[in-house]
Amino acid sequence: KYFKFINITLNLKEMNKYNNQNFDREKIFNSKKNKGNYKSFLRKIIKYTLPRIYLENYKTLEDHYKKLNWPKNPKYILTSYPYYDELFKFYCAQKYNSGSKIVITQHGYDNIFKNDDWLVNKMFTNQLCWGVNKKKGLHKFIFTKNYIDKENQFKFNKSKKILLILYSFTEMEEWTPDGHLDNVSRNKQIFNSTHKYLNSLSKDLKKKNVIKALQLTRYPVLKNSLKKKHKTLKFINMDKPFKKVVYQYNLSIHFFIGTPFFESIYLNRPTIIIFDKRVNFRLEKKFLSFIQKFKENGICFESPNKAANFINQNYNNLESWWKLPKRQKILKDFKENFCRHSNNLNVEFERILKI
């Protein structure tokens, strides 16, 4: 069966400059009732916090929608970005009300968490995840971040280096629930782990490390801090997709369980995670069971020093280490659950479109 897809590239548009309508927010949101509860608090702050796109600029949003050259009557809308672009959200809402079916695929690593904290997961039943993991009642699908027809077998190359994947989280004043670290503290932990790891490497291997810092904050604090401690450390452009650079390296080291970690496992590239419970928290039971298996098989280390020592001793034997049948069996099981591959996309689409 042949499926016809039309790819829509989302280009964020500035829609706050035109066709503004004036509204008296004080009058609209004025409430004389003040019971001192949460609802009263919301009434007080909503005049400041309601985005302009939903009030003053809503007419502009409608005008942009009418000018779109996107499909007028799509039978299905398949997307992993239902929450970022206002124009696309408006388009999806209009088409959903007209009878189109919205199918939402897993966007990032959110399916590994203990609690369902994505509002969109509560809004639609046609939710797909990257594997067979049944958590949250999502439907199994494939790893949509990347797709390969045939697995590329890893071959160790002495001229290739080691890629470190770092996350630098948005730094803001916040108090997180349940005693979890705020983002500033998480960045400090990632810095400390990276610093300890680099200091524990042999001199020759330390030179082989290159960093790709995924910066989710305005200022490159983590990057600058590492540069100050390690003058010769090299960084590559963070905008380069992981899948386009991973084949240039023998090994990738991850300090946070983000999408690149799943990509690396999916592509069957040698991967090590330095697992800090304070940085990677709220993980669900099934995922944690695989973390334990990874620890038992040298894929996961809680200590950055032990990870570095392992690499010092095994770097030149990465190929035989990674391809050990027992280790590959665990990785295969993990992929089936969290970053699944399929040899027949038509069968996958036929199944999900019946949901």
Short mmCIF file of C-alpha atoms in Angstrom, two decimals:
data_model
loop_
_atom_site.label_atom_id
_atom_site.label_comp_id
_atom_site.label_asym_id
_atom_site.label_seq_id
_atom_site.Cartn_x
_atom_site.Cartn_y
_atom_site.Cartn_z
CA LYS A 1 0.00 0.00 0.00
CA TYR A 2 1.33 3.44 -0.90
CA PHE A 3 1.01 6.37 1.46
CA LYS A 4 1.31 9.88 0.10
CA PHE A 5 2.93 12.34 2.49
CA ILE A 6 3.32 16.08 2.21
CA ASN A 7 6.09 17.42 4.43
CA ILE A 8 5.48 20.82 5.98
CA THR A 9 8.52 22.71 7.22
CA LEU A 10 7.66 24.93 10.16
CA ASN A 11 9.22 28.38 9.97
CA LEU A 12 8.48 30.37 13.08
CA LYS A 13 6.93 33.68 12.08
CA GLU A 14 6.78 36.94 13.96
CA MET A 15 3.08 37.63 14.25
CA ASN A 16 3.07 40.27 16.94
CA LYS A 17 3.74 43.27 14.73
CA TYR A 18 0.63 43.46 12.60
CA ASN A 19 -3.12 43.87 13.00
CA ASN A 20 -2.91 44.30 16.74
CA GLN A 21 -6.27 44.80 18.42
CA ASN A 22 -6.49 46.85 21.58
CA PHE A 23 -8.15 45.27 24.59
CA ASP A 24 -8.52 46.63 28.08
CA ARG A 25 -7.03 43.79 30.07
CA GLU A 26 -7.80 45.47 33.36
CA LYS A 27 -11.49 45.49 32.46
CA ILE A 28 -11.60 42.01 30.93
CA PHE A 29 -9.87 40.24 33.79
CA ASN A 30 -11.11 42.40 36.64
CA SER A 31 -12.60 40.42 39.48
CA LYS A 32 -13.93 41.90 42.70
CA LYS A 33 -14.12 38.48 44.30
CA ASN A 34 -11.04 37.70 46.33
CA LYS A 35 -11.29 34.56 48.40
CA GLY A 36 -7.54 34.21 48.88
CA ASN A 37 -7.46 30.85 47.07
CA TYR A 38 -5.66 29.65 43.94
CA LYS A 39 -8.44 30.75 41.59
CA SER A 40 -8.27 34.27 42.98
CA PHE A 41 -4.52 34.24 42.45
CA LEU A 42 -4.99 33.18 38.82
CA ARG A 43 -7.51 35.96 38.22
CA LYS A 44 -4.98 38.48 39.45
CA ILE A 45 -2.06 37.35 37.30
CA ILE A 46 -3.79 36.24 34.09
CA LYS A 47 -3.93 39.80 32.73
CA TYR A 48 -0.12 39.75 32.79
CA THR A 49 0.53 36.13 31.76
CA LEU A 50 -2.01 35.40 28.98
CA PRO A 51 0.03 35.44 25.73
CA ARG A 52 -0.84 38.24 23.31
CA ILE A 53 -1.31 35.72 20.52
CA TYR A 54 -4.54 34.57 22.24
CA LEU A 55 -5.98 38.06 22.60
CA GLU A 56 -4.48 41.16 20.97
CA ASN A 57 -2.86 39.23 18.09
CA TYR A 58 -5.47 36.52 17.61
CA LYS A 59 -6.83 38.23 14.50
CA THR A 60 -3.32 38.20 13.03
CA LEU A 61 -3.14 34.45 13.68
CA GLU A 62 -6.41 33.95 11.81
CA ASP A 63 -5.19 36.08 8.89
CA HIS A 64 -1.98 34.06 8.57
CA TYR A 65 -3.97 30.83 8.68
CA LYS A 66 -6.20 31.93 5.79
CA LYS A 67 -3.13 32.59 3.64
CA LEU A 68 -1.56 29.17 4.18
CA ASN A 69 -0.95 26.94 1.17
CA TRP A 70 -1.01 23.80 3.32
CA PRO A 71 -3.46 20.94 2.52
CA LYS A 72 -7.06 22.08 2.93
CA ASN A 73 -8.62 18.74 3.85
CA PRO A 74 -5.94 16.35 5.12
CA LYS A 75 -7.19 12.98 6.23
CA TYR A 76 -4.36 12.68 8.76
CA ILE A 77 -1.87 15.07 10.31
CA LEU A 78 1.20 13.22 11.58
CA THR A 79 3.44 15.36 13.76
CA SER A 80 5.86 15.31 16.69
CA TYR A 81 5.65 19.13 17.08
CA PRO A 82 2.10 19.89 18.19
CA TYR A 83 3.04 22.44 20.84
CA TYR A 84 5.67 24.94 19.63
CA ASP A 85 4.46 26.81 16.55
CA GLU A 86 1.30 28.88 17.09
CA LEU A 87 0.29 28.88 13.43
CA PHE A 88 0.67 25.11 13.14
CA LYS A 89 -1.32 24.61 16.35
CA PHE A 90 -4.10 26.79 14.95
CA TYR A 91 -4.02 24.82 11.69
CA CYS A 92 -4.24 21.49 13.55
CA ALA A 93 -7.13 22.73 15.70
CA GLN A 94 -9.10 23.91 12.67
CA LYS A 95 -8.52 20.66 10.76
CA TYR A 96 -9.31 18.55 13.83
CA ASN A 97 -12.65 20.34 14.16
CA SER A 98 -13.25 19.64 10.46
CA GLY A 99 -12.69 15.91 10.83
CA SER A 100 -8.96 15.40 10.28
CA LYS A 101 -7.29 12.88 12.55
CA ILE A 102 -4.29 14.19 14.53
CA VAL A 103 -1.60 11.55 15.09
CA ILE A 104 1.15 12.67 17.46
CA THR A 105 4.46 10.84 17.63
CA GLN A 106 6.83 10.98 20.58
CA HIS A 107 8.83 14.20 20.34
CA GLY A 108 11.74 13.58 22.68
CA TYR A 109 12.72 11.44 25.63
CA ASP A 110 9.50 12.11 27.62
CA ASN A 111 8.34 8.48 27.51
CA ILE A 112 10.99 7.42 30.07
CA PHE A 113 9.58 9.45 32.96
CA LYS A 114 7.60 8.08 35.88
CA ASN A 115 4.74 10.59 35.59
CA ASP A 116 2.78 11.85 32.61
CA ASP A 117 3.51 15.56 32.65
CA TRP A 118 2.79 16.40 29.01
CA LEU A 119 -0.61 18.05 28.67
CA VAL A 120 -0.85 17.04 25.01
CA ASN A 121 -0.77 13.37 26.09
CA LYS A 122 -4.06 13.97 27.89
CA MET A 123 -5.69 15.72 24.92
CA PHE A 124 -5.37 13.11 22.15
CA THR A 125 -5.76 9.33 22.07
CA ASN A 126 -3.75 8.93 18.86
CA GLN A 127 -0.37 9.04 20.61
CA LEU A 128 2.63 7.07 19.36
CA CYS A 129 5.83 6.27 21.21
CA TRP A 130 9.25 5.20 19.95
CA GLY A 131 8.89 1.59 21.07
CA VAL A 132 6.63 -1.08 22.50
CA ASN A 133 6.70 0.42 25.98
CA LYS A 134 3.03 0.51 27.00
CA LYS A 135 3.42 3.24 29.59
CA LYS A 136 0.69 5.94 29.52
CA GLY A 137 -1.36 3.86 27.09
CA LEU A 138 0.61 5.11 24.11
CA HIS A 139 0.67 3.04 20.93
CA LYS A 140 3.87 1.43 19.73
CA PHE A 141 5.55 2.91 16.70
CA ILE A 142 9.12 3.43 15.49
CA PHE A 143 11.97 5.74 16.40
CA THR A 144 10.88 8.78 14.39
CA LYS A 145 13.95 10.88 15.19
CA ASN A 146 15.97 8.75 12.81
CA TYR A 147 15.24 6.00 10.33
CA ILE A 148 17.64 3.62 8.63
CA ASP A 149 16.90 0.85 6.17
CA LYS A 150 20.01 -1.08 7.13
CA GLU A 151 22.17 -0.98 10.24
CA ASN A 152 25.70 0.35 9.71
CA GLN A 153 28.19 -2.02 11.36
CA PHE A 154 30.68 -0.29 13.64
CA LYS A 155 34.36 -0.49 12.70
CA PHE A 156 36.99 0.91 15.05
CA ASN A 157 39.22 3.54 13.45
CA LYS A 158 42.32 4.83 15.26
CA SER A 159 42.04 8.21 13.57
CA LYS A 160 38.53 8.83 14.91
CA LYS A 161 37.85 10.46 18.27
CA ILE A 162 35.44 10.45 21.23
CA LEU A 163 32.33 12.65 21.20
CA LEU A 164 30.99 14.06 24.48
CA ILE A 165 27.33 15.08 24.49
CA LEU A 166 26.52 17.73 27.10
CA TYR A 167 23.25 19.44 27.95
CA SER A 168 23.26 22.98 29.31
CA PHE A 169 19.80 23.59 30.79
CA THR A 170 17.96 26.90 30.95
CA GLU A 171 19.16 28.69 34.04
CA MET A 172 16.43 30.41 36.03
CA GLU A 173 15.30 30.88 39.59
CA GLU A 174 13.13 27.89 40.39
CA TRP A 175 12.19 25.50 43.14
CA THR A 176 11.47 22.02 41.82
CA PRO A 177 9.09 19.60 43.58
CA ASP A 178 10.12 16.45 45.46
CA GLY A 179 13.59 17.74 46.21
CA HIS A 180 14.88 17.45 42.64
CA LEU A 181 17.72 19.69 41.48
CA ASP A 182 16.99 22.99 39.76
CA ASN A 183 18.59 23.59 36.36
CA VAL A 184 21.50 25.65 37.69
CA SER A 185 22.44 22.79 40.01
CA ARG A 186 22.02 20.24 37.21
CA ASN A 187 24.42 22.22 35.04
CA LYS A 188 26.92 22.26 37.90
CA GLN A 189 26.65 18.49 38.27
CA ILE A 190 27.19 17.96 34.54
CA PHE A 191 30.22 20.26 34.68
CA ASN A 192 31.66 18.40 37.68
CA SER A 193 31.12 14.99 36.08
CA THR A 194 32.69 16.12 32.80
CA HIS A 195 35.65 17.67 34.62
CA LYS A 196 36.28 14.51 36.67
CA TYR A 197 35.96 12.31 33.59
CA LEU A 198 38.47 14.36 31.58
CA ASN A 199 40.96 14.49 34.46
CA SER A 200 40.83 10.70 34.83
CA LEU A 201 41.66 9.97 31.19
CA SER A 202 45.14 9.19 30.00
CA LYS A 203 46.94 12.12 28.39
CA ASP A 204 46.63 10.68 24.87
CA LEU A 205 42.95 9.80 25.20
CA LYS A 206 42.07 13.18 26.67
CA LYS A 207 43.24 14.78 23.41
CA LYS A 208 40.74 12.65 21.51
CA ASN A 209 37.69 14.12 23.26
CA VAL A 210 35.47 16.59 21.38
CA ILE A 211 32.38 18.22 22.89
CA LYS A 212 28.98 18.87 21.36
CA ALA A 213 27.17 21.06 23.88
CA LEU A 214 23.42 21.21 23.45
CA GLN A 215 22.78 24.65 24.85
CA LEU A 216 19.26 25.24 26.16
CA THR A 217 20.22 28.48 27.84
CA ARG A 218 21.00 31.97 26.55
CA TYR A 219 24.56 32.10 27.88
CA PRO A 220 27.10 29.26 27.33
CA VAL A 221 28.01 28.98 31.01
CA LEU A 222 28.79 25.24 30.91
CA LYS A 223 30.89 25.56 27.77
CA ASN A 224 32.84 28.57 29.11
CA SER A 225 33.45 26.86 32.46
CA LEU A 226 34.91 23.78 30.76
CA LYS A 227 37.07 25.90 28.47
CA LYS A 228 38.50 27.66 31.49
CA LYS A 229 39.51 24.36 33.11
CA HIS A 230 40.56 22.56 29.93
CA LYS A 231 42.23 25.06 27.59
CA THR A 232 42.79 22.69 24.66
CA LEU A 233 39.30 21.18 24.68
CA LYS A 234 37.60 21.29 21.28
CA PHE A 235 33.91 21.97 20.61
CA ILE A 236 31.87 21.32 17.47
CA ASN A 237 28.88 23.27 16.22
CA MET A 238 25.88 22.43 18.40
CA ASP A 239 23.52 22.96 15.43
CA LYS A 240 24.91 19.94 13.59
CA PRO A 241 22.45 17.04 13.97
CA PHE A 242 23.87 14.20 16.03
CA LYS A 243 23.11 11.62 13.34
CA LYS A 244 25.29 13.56 10.87
CA VAL A 245 28.37 13.59 13.10
CA VAL A 246 28.17 10.35 15.10
CA TYR A 247 29.83 8.26 12.36
CA GLN A 248 32.92 10.46 12.60
CA TYR A 249 33.62 9.14 16.13
CA ASN A 250 34.46 5.79 17.71
CA LEU A 251 32.50 6.43 20.88
CA SER A 252 29.95 8.86 22.31
CA ILE A 253 29.77 9.71 26.01
CA HIS A 254 26.48 11.05 27.41
CA PHE A 255 25.99 12.89 30.70
CA PHE A 256 22.23 13.24 30.31
CA ILE A 257 19.67 10.81 28.89
CA GLY A 258 18.44 12.90 26.00
CA THR A 259 17.51 12.17 22.40
CA PRO A 260 21.16 11.76 21.20
CA PHE A 261 21.54 8.86 23.63
CA PHE A 262 18.63 7.05 21.94
CA GLU A 263 19.97 7.93 18.50
CA SER A 264 23.36 6.44 19.33
CA ILE A 265 21.83 3.19 20.63
CA TYR A 266 19.45 3.04 17.66
CA LEU A 267 22.36 3.37 15.21
CA ASN A 268 24.27 0.73 17.21
CA ARG A 269 27.25 2.99 17.84
CA PRO A 270 29.44 2.43 20.93
CA THR A 271 27.81 4.43 23.71
CA ILE A 272 28.49 5.14 27.36
CA ILE A 273 26.21 7.00 29.76
CA ILE A 274 27.64 8.60 32.91
CA PHE A 275 24.51 8.34 35.00
CA ASP A 276 23.95 10.86 37.80
CA LYS A 277 20.63 10.28 39.58
CA ARG A 278 20.53 13.95 40.53
CA VAL A 279 20.59 14.97 36.84
CA ASN A 280 18.46 12.11 35.46
CA PHE A 281 15.47 11.84 37.77
CA ARG A 282 11.81 10.75 37.74
CA LEU A 283 12.61 7.75 35.52
CA GLU A 284 10.08 4.96 35.21
CA LYS A 285 10.67 1.40 36.45
CA LYS A 286 11.12 -0.35 33.11
CA PHE A 287 13.68 2.17 31.90
CA LEU A 288 15.58 1.90 35.19
CA SER A 289 15.73 -1.88 34.76
CA PHE A 290 17.65 -1.33 31.53
CA ILE A 291 19.93 1.20 33.24
CA GLN A 292 20.82 -1.57 35.70
CA LYS A 293 21.59 -3.96 32.82
CA PHE A 294 23.72 -1.27 31.20
CA LYS A 295 25.68 -0.89 34.45
CA GLU A 296 26.31 -4.63 34.56
CA ASN A 297 27.61 -4.56 30.98
CA GLY A 298 29.86 -1.51 31.02
CA ILE A 299 27.51 0.80 29.12
CA CYS A 300 26.52 2.85 32.17
CA PHE A 301 28.67 4.22 35.01
CA GLU A 302 27.65 6.27 38.03
CA SER A 303 31.25 7.38 38.57
CA PRO A 304 32.91 9.54 35.87
CA ASN A 305 36.29 8.34 37.15
CA LYS A 306 35.33 4.68 36.63
CA ALA A 307 33.99 5.47 33.16
CA ALA A 308 37.30 7.12 32.26
CA ASN A 309 39.30 4.21 33.66
CA PHE A 310 37.20 1.78 31.65
CA ILE A 311 37.93 3.75 28.48
CA ASN A 312 41.64 3.92 29.34
CA GLN A 313 41.74 0.12 29.49
CA ASN A 314 39.35 -0.77 26.64
CA TYR A 315 39.41 2.01 24.04
CA ASN A 316 41.48 0.08 21.50
CA ASN A 317 39.17 -2.93 21.89
CA LEU A 318 35.89 -1.02 21.51
CA GLU A 319 34.76 -3.05 18.51
CA SER A 320 34.96 -6.46 20.18
CA TRP A 321 33.55 -5.04 23.43
CA TRP A 322 30.53 -3.46 21.75
CA LYS A 323 29.78 -6.44 19.52
CA LEU A 324 29.74 -9.01 22.31
CA PRO A 325 26.54 -11.08 21.72
CA LYS A 326 25.31 -10.70 25.31
CA ARG A 327 25.66 -6.91 25.13
CA GLN A 328 24.02 -6.75 21.70
CA LYS A 329 21.07 -8.77 23.01
CA ILE A 330 20.47 -6.22 25.80
CA LEU A 331 20.77 -3.34 23.32
CA LYS A 332 18.33 -5.06 20.95
CA ASP A 333 15.77 -5.44 23.76
CA PHE A 334 16.25 -1.80 24.75
CA LYS A 335 15.71 -0.61 21.17
CA GLU A 336 12.53 -2.63 20.85
CA ASN A 337 11.15 -0.88 23.93
CA PHE A 338 12.42 2.69 23.56
CA CYS A 339 13.81 3.35 20.03
CA ARG A 340 12.31 0.69 17.83
CA HIS A 341 13.24 -0.09 14.23
CA SER A 342 10.92 -1.61 11.64
CA ASN A 343 11.75 -3.14 8.27
CA ASN A 344 8.31 -2.35 6.88
CA LEU A 345 7.05 1.21 7.25
CA ASN A 346 3.88 0.48 5.27
CA VAL A 347 2.78 -2.10 7.84
CA GLU A 348 3.51 0.38 10.66
CA PHE A 349 1.43 3.13 9.06
CA GLU A 350 -1.43 0.79 8.19
CA ARG A 351 -1.61 -0.24 11.83
CA ILE A 352 -1.48 3.23 13.40
CA LEU A 353 -3.98 4.74 11.02
CA LYS A 354 -6.55 2.25 12.32
CA ILE A 355 -6.21 3.61 15.86
#
